[in-house]
Backbone as CSV, one residue per row, in Angstrom:
resi,resn,N_x,N_y,N_z,CA_x,CA_y,CA_z,C_x,C_y,C_z
1,UNK,20.759,144.183,19.901,21.740,145.258,19.822,22.461,145.204,18.486
2,UNK,22.650,146.347,17.790,23.330,146.330,16.508,24.772,145.899,16.667
3,UNK,25.352,145.484,15.530,26.774,145.156,15.541,27.577,146.358,15.973
4,UNK,28.641,146.120,16.732,29.471,147.225,17.184,30.126,147.951,16.026
5,UNK,30.231,147.283,14.896,30.872,147.915,13.754,29.906,148.246,12.641
6,UNK,28.608,148.401,12.944,27.628,148.662,11.897,27.880,150.002,11.249
7,UNK,27.391,150.153,10.018,27.621,151.382,9.287,26.361,152.214,9.255
8,UNK,26.532,153.478,8.955,25.372,154.335,8.840,25.747,155.781,9.021
9,UNK,24.932,156.704,8.481,25.181,158.118,8.668,26.052,158.692,7.575
10,UNK,26.352,159.997,7.685,27.178,160.691,6.713,28.641,160.578,7.096
11,UNK,29.519,160.780,6.121,30.949,160.778,6.404,31.270,161.922,7.332
12,UNK,32.247,161.690,8.218,32.624,162.736,9.141,32.176,162.418,10.536
13,UNK,32.042,163.448,11.379,31.723,163.255,12.783,30.420,162.512,12.939
14,UNK,30.442,161.514,13.852,29.230,160.798,14.182,28.954,159.594,13.326
15,UNK,29.651,159.442,12.206,29.386,158.292,11.346,29.904,157.022,11.993
16,UNK,29.105,155.952,11.893,29.552,154.663,12.414,30.719,154.165,11.571
17,UNK,31.807,153.716,12.183,32.962,153.255,11.422,32.661,151.987,10.647
18,UNK,33.320,151.844,9.508,33.165,150.646,8.699,33.693,149.441,9.445
19,UNK,33.026,148.292,9.286,33.485,147.084,9.970,34.769,146.590,9.345
20,UNK,35.543,145.852,10.150,36.795,145.312,9.656,36.570,144.267,8.582
21,UNK,35.360,143.691,8.506,35.108,142.637,7.529,34.906,143.184,6.129
22,UNK,34.799,144.490,5.989,34.576,145.075,4.680,35.899,145.556,4.098
23,UNK,36.336,144.906,3.030,37.518,145.350,2.321,38.825,144.923,2.944
24,UNK,38.793,144.067,3.961,40.021,143.614,4.591,39.998,142.113,4.646
25,UNK,41.097,141.453,4.317,41.110,139.994,4.293,41.913,139.434,5.440
26,UNK,41.267,138.561,6.226,41.924,137.836,7.304,40.854,137.136,8.095
27,UNK,40.891,135.819,8.150,39.880,135.090,8.893,40.464,134.309,10.044
28,UNK,41.760,134.377,10.231,42.373,133.597,11.289,41.888,134.059,12.644
29,UNK,41.535,133.131,13.548,41.016,133.532,14.844,42.000,134.340,15.654
30,UNK,43.291,134.104,15.474,44.275,134.897,16.190,44.386,136.277,15.570
31,UNK,44.274,136.324,14.248,44.456,137.581,13.552,43.161,138.285,13.239
32,UNK,42.075,137.889,13.852,40.799,138.544,13.583,40.856,140.009,13.982
33,UNK,41.833,140.363,14.876,42.033,141.754,15.222,42.339,142.587,13.985
34,UNK,42.877,141.939,12.919,43.216,142.666,11.709,42.094,142.659,10.699
35,UNK,41.137,141.768,10.846,40.055,141.714,9.889,39.601,140.296,9.645
36,UNK,38.830,140.119,8.582,38.265,138.830,8.232,38.460,138.598,6.746
37,UNK,38.335,137.357,6.295,38.370,137.148,4.862,39.051,135.863,4.487
38,UNK,40.219,135.947,3.822,40.888,134.776,3.285,41.176,133.755,4.373
39,UNK,41.036,132.467,4.004,41.336,131.401,4.944,42.829,131.388,5.237
40,UNK,43.172,130.975,6.435,44.560,130.913,6.855,45.147,129.568,6.437
41,UNK,46.147,129.535,5.569,46.708,128.256,5.123,47.435,127.495,6.222
42,UNK,47.732,128.175,7.330,48.424,127.499,8.432,47.466,127.010,9.511
43,UNK,46.159,127.152,9.299,45.190,126.870,10.362,45.322,125.456,10.916
44,UNK,45.466,124.472,10.042,45.572,123.084,10.500,46.904,122.847,11.192
45,UNK,47.984,123.291,10.571,49.305,123.111,11.165,49.442,123.872,12.474
46,UNK,48.744,125.000,12.596,48.856,125.808,13.811,48.471,125.012,15.044
47,UNK,47.467,124.168,14.924,47.063,123.341,16.061,48.201,122.407,16.468
48,UNK,48.897,121.873,15.478,50.044,120.996,15.746,51.178,121.787,16.391
49,UNK,51.433,122.978,15.874,52.509,123.803,16.428,52.198,124.246,17.853
50,UNK,50.950,124.583,18.110,50.560,124.969,19.471,50.709,123.800,20.436
51,UNK,50.390,122.608,19.960,50.576,121.417,20.789,52.062,121.193,21.072
52,UNK,52.908,121.543,20.130,54.352,121.439,20.345,54.783,122.307,21.519
53,UNK,54.218,123.499,21.606,54.549,124.389,22.722,54.084,123.797,24.048
54,UNK,52.923,123.180,24.038,52.420,122.566,25.274,53.285,121.376,25.695
55,UNK,53.925,120.741,24.749,54.803,119.612,25.067,56.167,120.082,25.554
56,UNK,56.709,121.095,24.891,58.099,121.476,25.141,58.282,122.328,26.390
57,UNK,57.471,123.348,26.554,57.738,124.332,27.593,57.558,123.837,29.028
58,UNK,56.711,122.860,29.302,56.630,122.355,30.684,57.927,121.740,31.199
59,UNK,58.891,121.464,30.307,60.162,120.910,30.780,60.907,121.895,31.669
60,UNK,60.496,123.158,31.661,61.145,124.162,32.502,61.048,123.803,33.976
61,UNK,59.994,123.108,34.363,59.791,122.771,35.774,60.579,121.539,36.187
62,UNK,60.996,120.726,35.233,61.698,119.482,35.570,63.177,119.515,35.211
63,UNK,63.533,120.288,34.201,64.925,120.347,33.765,65.221,121.737,33.212
64,UNK,65.535,122.688,34.093,65.747,124.073,33.658,66.841,124.221,32.603
65,UNK,67.915,123.446,32.712,69.002,123.557,31.732,68.526,123.134,30.340
66,UNK,67.797,122.029,30.297,67.262,121.562,29.014,66.275,122.568,28.451
67,UNK,65.531,123.204,29.335,64.560,124.209,28.893,65.275,125.395,28.253
68,UNK,66.325,125.896,28.898,67.065,127.026,28.346,67.663,126.676,26.988
69,UNK,68.158,125.454,26.870,68.688,125.001,25.587,67.594,124.975,24.526
70,UNK,66.415,124.485,24.916,65.291,124.412,23.977,64.855,125.796,23.531
71,UNK,64.838,126.747,24.470,64.429,128.114,24.133,65.373,128.710,23.090
72,UNK,66.678,128.482,23.259,67.646,128.998,22.285,67.415,128.377,20.907
73,UNK,67.148,127.085,20.900,66.912,126.405,19.627,65.635,126.895,18.956
74,UNK,64.590,127.060,19.745,63.309,127.524,19.200,63.468,128.905,18.584
75,UNK,64.169,129.796,19.297,64.386,131.137,18.769,65.210,131.076,17.485
76,UNK,66.190,130.176,17.450,67.020,130.038,16.256,66.208,129.515,15.077
77,UNK,65.263,128.614,15.343,64.378,128.131,14.279,63.551,129.288,13.729
78,UNK,62.972,130.081,14.630,62.170,131.226,14.196,63.017,132.210,13.396
79,UNK,64.253,132.447,13.850,65.138,133.366,13.130,65.495,132.826,11.751
80,UNK,65.622,131.503,11.648,65.940,130.891,10.356,64.792,131.035,9.366
81,UNK,63.614,131.363,9.882,62.432,131.543,9.036,62.156,133.013,8.748
82,UNK,63.117,133.873,9.071,62.909,135.312,8.911,62.650,135.703,7.462
83,UNK,63.158,134.906,6.519,62.955,135.230,5.109,61.602,134.775,4.592
84,UNK,60.841,134.060,5.413,59.487,133.640,5.027,58.569,134.851,5.121
85,UNK,57.929,135.198,4.019,57.186,136.457,3.964,55.679,136.319,4.099
86,UNK,55.152,135.083,4.006,53.711,134.926,4.158,53.390,133.539,4.696
87,UNK,52.132,133.345,5.074,51.727,132.098,5.716,51.807,130.902,4.777
88,UNK,51.503,131.113,3.506,51.588,130.021,2.552,53.010,129.499,2.419
89,UNK,53.954,130.416,2.405,55.361,130.022,2.322,55.795,129.294,3.593
90,UNK,55.214,129.682,4.730,55.545,129.010,5.988,55.099,127.552,5.949
91,UNK,53.943,127.303,5.358,53.459,125.924,5.207,54.438,125.117,4.358
92,UNK,54.896,125.702,3.270,55.846,125.012,2.396,57.161,124.730,3.120
93,UNK,57.602,125.678,3.934,58.867,125.501,4.647,58.774,124.387,5.690
94,UNK,57.571,124.145,6.201,57.398,123.077,7.187,57.805,121.721,6.613
95,UNK,57.670,121.551,5.333,58.077,120.298,4.699,59.584,120.076,4.827
96,UNK,60.310,121.154,5.090,61.772,121.078,5.220,62.200,121.416,6.649
97,UNK,61.351,121.111,7.602,61.606,121.479,9.000,62.878,120.849,9.562
98,UNK,63.219,119.640,9.106,64.433,118.997,9.607,65.665,119.816,9.242
99,UNK,65.697,120.306,8.017,66.825,121.135,7.583,66.864,122.444,8.357
100,UNK,65.688,123.011,8.620,65.621,124.261,9.385,66.146,124.037,10.799
101,UNK,65.730,122.939,11.414,66.183,122.635,12.771,67.684,122.344,12.793
102,UNK,68.178,121.642,11.792,69.615,121.368,11.720,70.414,122.667,11.666
103,UNK,69.908,123.638,10.920,70.587,124.934,10.832,70.585,125.631,12.190
104,UNK,69.490,125.488,12.929,69.402,126.090,14.261,70.390,125.436,15.222
105,UNK,70.541,124.134,15.106,71.498,123.408,15.951,72.920,123.884,15.669
106,UNK,73.243,124.048,14.396,74.586,124.523,14.038,74.816,125.947,14.522
107,UNK,73.778,126.774,14.448,73.921,128.177,14.832,74.085,128.357,16.335
108,UNK,73.468,127.493,17.113,73.488,127.652,18.571,74.466,126.724,19.274
109,UNK,74.789,125.621,18.642,75.626,124.638,19.307,74.878,123.820,20.338
110,UNK,73.557,123.994,20.405,72.730,123.260,21.362,72.324,121.907,20.783
111,UNK,71.876,121.036,21.664,71.429,119.707,21.264,69.935,119.571,21.509
112,UNK,69.235,119.011,20.556,67.792,118.810,20.711,67.548,117.678,21.702
113,UNK,66.658,117.912,22.655,66.345,116.899,23.659,65.714,115.677,23.005
114,UNK,65.972,114.533,23.597,65.457,113.271,23.060,63.929,113.308,22.968
115,UNK,63.413,112.942,21.812,61.969,112.861,21.623,61.287,114.189,21.369
116,UNK,62.065,115.280,21.280,61.454,116.605,21.128,61.895,117.302,19.838
117,UNK,62.338,116.518,18.866,62.765,117.115,17.597,61.599,117.833,16.917
118,UNK,60.480,117.138,16.764,59.307,117.722,16.103,58.748,118.884,16.909
119,UNK,58.724,118.735,18.232,58.179,119.790,19.089,59.040,121.042,19.029
120,UNK,60.352,120.883,19.004,61.245,122.038,18.938,61.044,122.803,17.638
121,UNK,60.967,122.075,16.539,60.704,122.730,15.255,59.336,123.398,15.266
122,UNK,58.333,122.702,15.787,56.978,123.249,15.819,56.885,124.537,16.602
123,UNK,57.616,124.621,17.714,57.597,125.847,18.514,58.181,127.021,17.736
124,UNK,59.262,126.770,16.999,59.849,127.834,16.196,58.917,128.303,15.097
125,UNK,58.231,127.359,14.464,57.266,127.720,13.426,56.079,128.474,14.023
126,UNK,55.676,128.114,15.237,54.570,128.816,15.898,54.931,130.276,16.142
127,UNK,56.175,130.517,16.558,56.617,131.891,16.789,56.598,132.686,15.492
128,UNK,57.151,132.100,14.424,57.185,132.830,13.156,55.780,133.071,12.628
129,UNK,54.879,132.141,12.850,53.495,132.332,12.422,52.884,133.544,13.119
130,UNK,53.089,133.645,14.428,52.534,134.791,15.156,53.155,136.097,14.673
131,UNK,54.449,136.063,14.375,55.092,137.264,13.852,54.468,137.681,12.528
132,UNK,54.233,136.711,11.652,53.628,137.019,10.353,52.212,137.551,10.510
133,UNK,51.457,136.970,11.436,50.096,137.444,11.677,50.106,138.872,12.209
134,UNK,51.033,139.163,13.107,51.135,140.519,13.647,51.541,141.512,12.567
135,UNK,52.470,141.098,11.713,52.888,141.973,10.618,51.725,142.259,9.676
136,UNK,50.946,141.229,9.375,49.804,141.412,8.482,48.741,142.274,9.141
137,UNK,48.528,142.059,10.432,47.544,142.866,11.152,47.926,144.337,11.129
138,UNK,49.212,144.615,11.327,49.665,146.007,11.331,49.530,146.630,9.947
139,UNK,49.854,145.874,8.900,49.692,146.405,7.541,48.239,146.759,7.265
140,UNK,47.338,145.862,7.634,45.921,146.088,7.354,45.373,147.226,8.212
141,UNK,45.879,147.333,9.435,45.483,148.448,10.296,45.886,149.770,9.655
142,UNK,47.140,149.838,9.151,47.612,151.057,8.511,46.790,151.359,7.259
143,UNK,46.462,150.330,6.493,45.680,150.531,5.273,44.309,151.098,5.593
144,UNK,43.684,150.604,6.653,42.346,151.085,7.001,42.390,152.521,7.502
145,UNK,43.404,152.844,8.281,43.530,154.218,8.769,43.762,155.171,7.603
146,UNK,44.648,154.788,6.698,44.930,155.633,5.537,43.687,155.813,4.671
147,UNK,42.965,154.724,4.425,41.754,154.800,3.606,40.701,155.679,4.260
148,UNK,40.570,155.569,5.577,39.576,156.376,6.286,39.937,157.852,6.227
149,UNK,41.216,158.158,6.404,41.643,159.561,6.311,41.388,160.105,4.907
150,UNK,41.734,159.319,3.885,41.545,159.766,2.502,40.071,159.992,2.187
151,UNK,39.199,159.213,2.839,37.760,159.333,2.593,37.112,160.411,3.453
152,UNK,37.892,161.071,4.296,37.347,162.119,5.145,36.540,161.603,6.315
153,UNK,36.786,160.361,6.723,36.062,159.781,7.853,36.597,160.336,9.169
154,UNK,35.790,160.210,10.202,36.199,160.611,11.541,36.558,159.405,12.391
155,UNK,35.883,158.280,12.161,36.109,157.054,12.925,36.465,155.906,11.988
156,UNK,37.254,154.973,12.504,37.557,153.757,11.754,37.771,152.618,12.743
157,UNK,37.195,151.452,12.431,37.395,150.266,13.261,38.766,149.682,12.936
158,UNK,39.629,149.562,13.943,40.968,149.025,13.710,41.165,147.670,14.385
159,UNK,40.159,147.214,15.107,40.255,145.899,15.764,38.841,145.428,16.068
160,UNK,38.548,144.177,15.702,37.211,143.649,15.938,37.289,142.138,16.029
161,UNK,36.771,141.579,17.092,36.777,140.131,17.232,35.658,139.698,18.159
162,UNK,35.362,138.401,18.143,34.362,137.850,19.041,32.944,138.051,18.561
163,UNK,32.020,137.575,19.387,30.594,137.618,19.074,29.849,138.085,20.311
164,UNK,29.179,139.216,20.201,28.494,139.786,21.353,27.486,138.821,21.940
165,UNK,26.785,138.086,21.087,25.737,137.185,21.562,26.295,135.991,22.328
166,UNK,27.581,135.702,22.165,28.159,134.516,22.807,28.626,134.772,24.230
167,UNK,28.561,136.024,24.670,28.992,136.333,26.032,30.470,136.063,26.221
168,UNK,30.808,135.273,27.250,32.204,134.987,27.555,32.760,133.826,26.741
169,UNK,31.902,133.110,26.027,32.373,131.986,25.218,33.269,132.466,24.078
170,UNK,32.935,133.596,23.488,33.737,134.218,22.434,33.630,135.724,22.635
171,UNK,34.344,136.266,23.639,34.137,137.649,24.067,34.288,138.662,22.941
172,UNK,33.327,139.544,22.875,33.336,140.595,21.866,34.316,141.695,22.266
173,UNK,35.052,142.192,21.281,35.908,143.355,21.498,35.977,144.152,20.209
174,UNK,35.802,145.449,20.326,35.842,146.327,19.160,36.599,147.599,19.531
175,UNK,37.544,147.994,18.667,38.315,149.214,18.890,38.060,150.173,17.736
176,UNK,37.485,151.327,18.059,37.154,152.339,17.061,38.046,153.552,17.269
177,UNK,38.864,153.849,16.291,39.800,154.960,16.413,39.173,156.261,15.942
178,UNK,39.342,157.307,16.765,38.904,158.651,16.423,40.080,159.340,15.739
179,UNK,39.991,159.520,14.428,41.124,159.992,13.646,41.648,161.366,14.062
180,UNK,40.789,162.328,14.438,41.323,163.638,14.809,42.199,163.628,16.058
181,UNK,41.976,162.681,16.967,42.724,162.678,18.229,43.689,161.508,18.369
182,UNK,43.484,160.449,17.611,44.295,159.251,17.783,43.845,158.395,18.940
183,UNK,42.783,158.802,19.625,42.233,157.993,20.708,41.298,156.932,20.132
184,UNK,41.086,155.870,20.893,40.194,154.805,20.442,39.212,154.453,21.539
185,UNK,37.960,154.269,21.153,36.937,153.758,22.060,36.967,152.237,21.956
186,UNK,37.205,151.597,23.085,37.289,150.139,23.129,36.064,149.598,23.845
187,UNK,35.279,148.794,23.149,34.089,148.159,23.716,34.376,146.671,23.846
188,UNK,34.236,146.128,25.049,34.632,144.728,25.247,33.807,144.061,26.335
189,UNK,33.765,142.744,26.251,33.080,141.929,27.250,34.145,141.226,28.084
190,UNK,34.061,141.395,29.400,35.026,140.796,30.314,34.299,140.049,31.420
191,UNK,34.951,139.086,32.074,34.313,138.397,33.196,34.408,139.215,34.473
192,UNK,33.320,139.260,35.213,33.358,139.856,36.542,34.198,138.939,37.433
193,UNK,35.257,139.451,38.076,36.141,138.575,38.849,35.469,137.882,40.023
194,UNK,34.383,138.443,40.532,33.722,137.839,41.693,32.615,136.867,41.302
195,UNK,31.910,137.160,40.209,30.777,136.311,39.810,31.037,135.528,38.525
196,UNK,32.087,135.918,37.774,32.421,135.307,36.483,31.267,135.406,35.484
197,UNK,30.465,136.439,35.632,29.414,136.738,34.664,29.899,137.879,33.765
198,UNK,29.315,138.049,32.580,29.803,139.071,31.655,29.623,140.492,32.183
199,UNK,30.651,141.292,31.994,30.598,142.724,32.261,30.909,143.423,30.943
200,UNK,30.100,144.411,30.598,30.227,145.103,29.317,30.916,146.444,29.565
201,UNK,32.138,146.557,29.074,33.007,147.688,29.399,33.270,148.528,28.156
202,UNK,33.224,149.838,28.339,33.622,150.770,27.289,34.681,151.687,27.887
203,UNK,35.823,151.747,27.247,36.929,152.547,27.756,37.599,153.283,26.607
204,UNK,38.542,154.140,26.934,39.284,154.895,25.919,40.766,154.599,26.080
205,UNK,41.433,154.374,24.966,42.873,154.130,24.982,43.544,154.968,23.913
206,UNK,44.843,155.147,24.052,45.617,155.923,23.084,46.263,154.967,22.087
207,UNK,45.999,155.146,20.805,46.566,154.263,19.785,48.008,154.610,19.444
208,UNK,48.449,155.793,19.884,49.806,156.208,19.556,49.956,156.745,18.148
209,UNK,48.831,156.946,17.464,48.896,157.471,16.102,49.370,158.921,16.126
210,UNK,50.363,159.273,15.313,50.872,160.645,15.298,49.950,161.592,14.548
211,UNK,50.046,162.876,14.894,49.331,163.906,14.152,47.898,164.080,14.588
212,UNK,47.423,165.306,14.513,46.026,165.589,14.762,45.614,165.589,16.215
213,UNK,46.560,165.470,17.138,46.203,165.393,18.544,45.771,166.760,19.078
214,UNK,44.640,166.786,19.774,44.167,168.006,20.397,44.952,168.244,21.684
215,UNK,45.385,169.469,21.966,46.153,169.746,23.177,45.377,169.371,24.435
216,UNK,46.027,168.691,25.353,45.431,168.411,26.655,44.554,167.185,26.721
217,UNK,44.283,166.529,25.602,43.402,165.369,25.630,44.229,164.092,25.688
218,UNK,43.812,163.167,26.529,44.439,161.854,26.572,43.416,160.858,27.083
219,UNK,43.794,159.585,27.093,42.852,158.543,27.488,42.373,158.722,28.918
220,UNK,43.218,159.320,29.767,42.840,159.532,31.159,41.763,160.582,31.349
221,UNK,41.405,161.272,30.268,40.356,162.293,30.360,38.959,161.690,30.432
222,UNK,38.858,160.358,30.267,37.547,159.713,30.179,37.440,158.574,31.187
223,UNK,36.315,158.533,31.892,36.068,157.454,32.842,35.421,156.269,32.134
224,UNK,35.830,155.069,32.523,35.255,153.863,31.932,33.761,153.777,32.217
225,UNK,33.042,153.177,31.284,31.618,152.908,31.464,31.430,151.401,31.537
226,UNK,30.838,150.916,32.619,30.636,149.480,32.802,29.181,149.187,33.131
227,UNK,28.708,148.052,32.651,27.347,147.625,32.950,27.264,146.106,32.847
228,UNK,26.338,145.544,33.581,26.059,144.110,33.460,24.908,143.871,32.493
229,UNK,24.338,144.954,31.976,23.187,144.883,31.080,23.646,145.015,29.631
230,UNK,23.560,143.960,28.840,24.025,144.049,27.450,23.253,145.072,26.628
231,UNK,22.021,145.378,27.039,21.237,146.352,26.285,21.792,147.767,26.449
232,UNK,22.552,147.997,27.531,23.149,149.314,27.743,24.529,149.436,27.096
233,UNK,25.044,148.326,26.617,26.389,148.309,26.045,26.497,149.261,24.861
234,UNK,25.569,149.137,23.921,25.587,149.995,22.738,25.374,151.452,23.124
235,UNK,24.497,151.692,24.090,24.275,153.067,24.560,25.568,153.657,25.112
236,UNK,26.281,152.884,25.921,27.527,153.372,26.511,28.597,153.612,25.447
237,UNK,28.625,152.761,24.452,29.597,152.943,23.376,29.354,154.257,22.645
238,UNK,28.106,154.506,22.309,27.776,155.745,21.608,28.037,156.961,22.494
239,UNK,27.758,156.821,23.780,27.994,157.919,24.710,29.485,158.244,24.796
240,UNK,30.316,157.202,24.825,31.756,157.439,24.904,32.279,158.057,23.615
241,UNK,31.768,157.602,22.489,32.157,158.215,21.217,31.816,159.701,21.211
242,UNK,30.645,160.019,21.728,30.221,161.414,21.785,31.129,162.232,22.700
243,UNK,31.534,161.631,23.824,32.440,162.330,24.736,33.769,162.655,24.056
244,UNK,34.290,161.691,23.304,35.559,161.910,22.611,35.405,162.994,21.550
245,UNK,34.325,162.929,20.785,34.104,163.901,19.716,33.924,165.314,20.254
246,UNK,33.280,165.430,21.411,32.915,166.749,21.938,33.761,167.170,23.126
247,UNK,34.900,166.512,23.324,35.730,166.801,24.495,36.199,168.244,24.494
248,UNK,36.129,168.855,25.674,36.610,170.221,25.861,37.572,170.250,27.041
249,UNK,38.707,170.949,26.922,39.670,171.010,28.032,39.106,171.775,29.219
């Protein structure tokens, strides 16, 4: 089966949207929704920060008061990093995490739980990292939509992750936006709840993009297409794209 984001055809209706890996930089597994490309400078530290969350948050079940205090501190750490504008700068700021945490303690009046100084700081950095990734994803999404409109395209891939051949190990998901309507065809692999085997789903969602909306059309105008046969996945995707392009009230 071809890549869900393969290219081909003439510009305009029916053309396969450009893949997110072309002209967009982002290789982080969390931010792959925004594209592929430059290595993430926080990739190694992210594992440490995620482990901090696994250490800190389970305290909610044993000491709710300490948990609430920790949550306030973590949020204060993330807020103290609001001036950090990119992932590289976040890595540099980690070298000064003690000072960042001290500022959070002063701002909240809370006390860091014994043995959780590093974990509390790590959780705050993890939050700011996700915020930065989301901000970058949104910027790149806007850039791709703008570029596609300027080029006279009809479709553009605004989200792409996973590997179709890997099944549920690395589930494939692709979101192709139809520029004239603002609707998106979403092709994804999900587990069947009863058998836990791959189900290949194609659905339509509303991206919320303003302008160009056809009267009376919305995501509810289209029924989902599901199959257990991966060979039908691409067929269903193309069929749904055709339905969106040719929709009549």
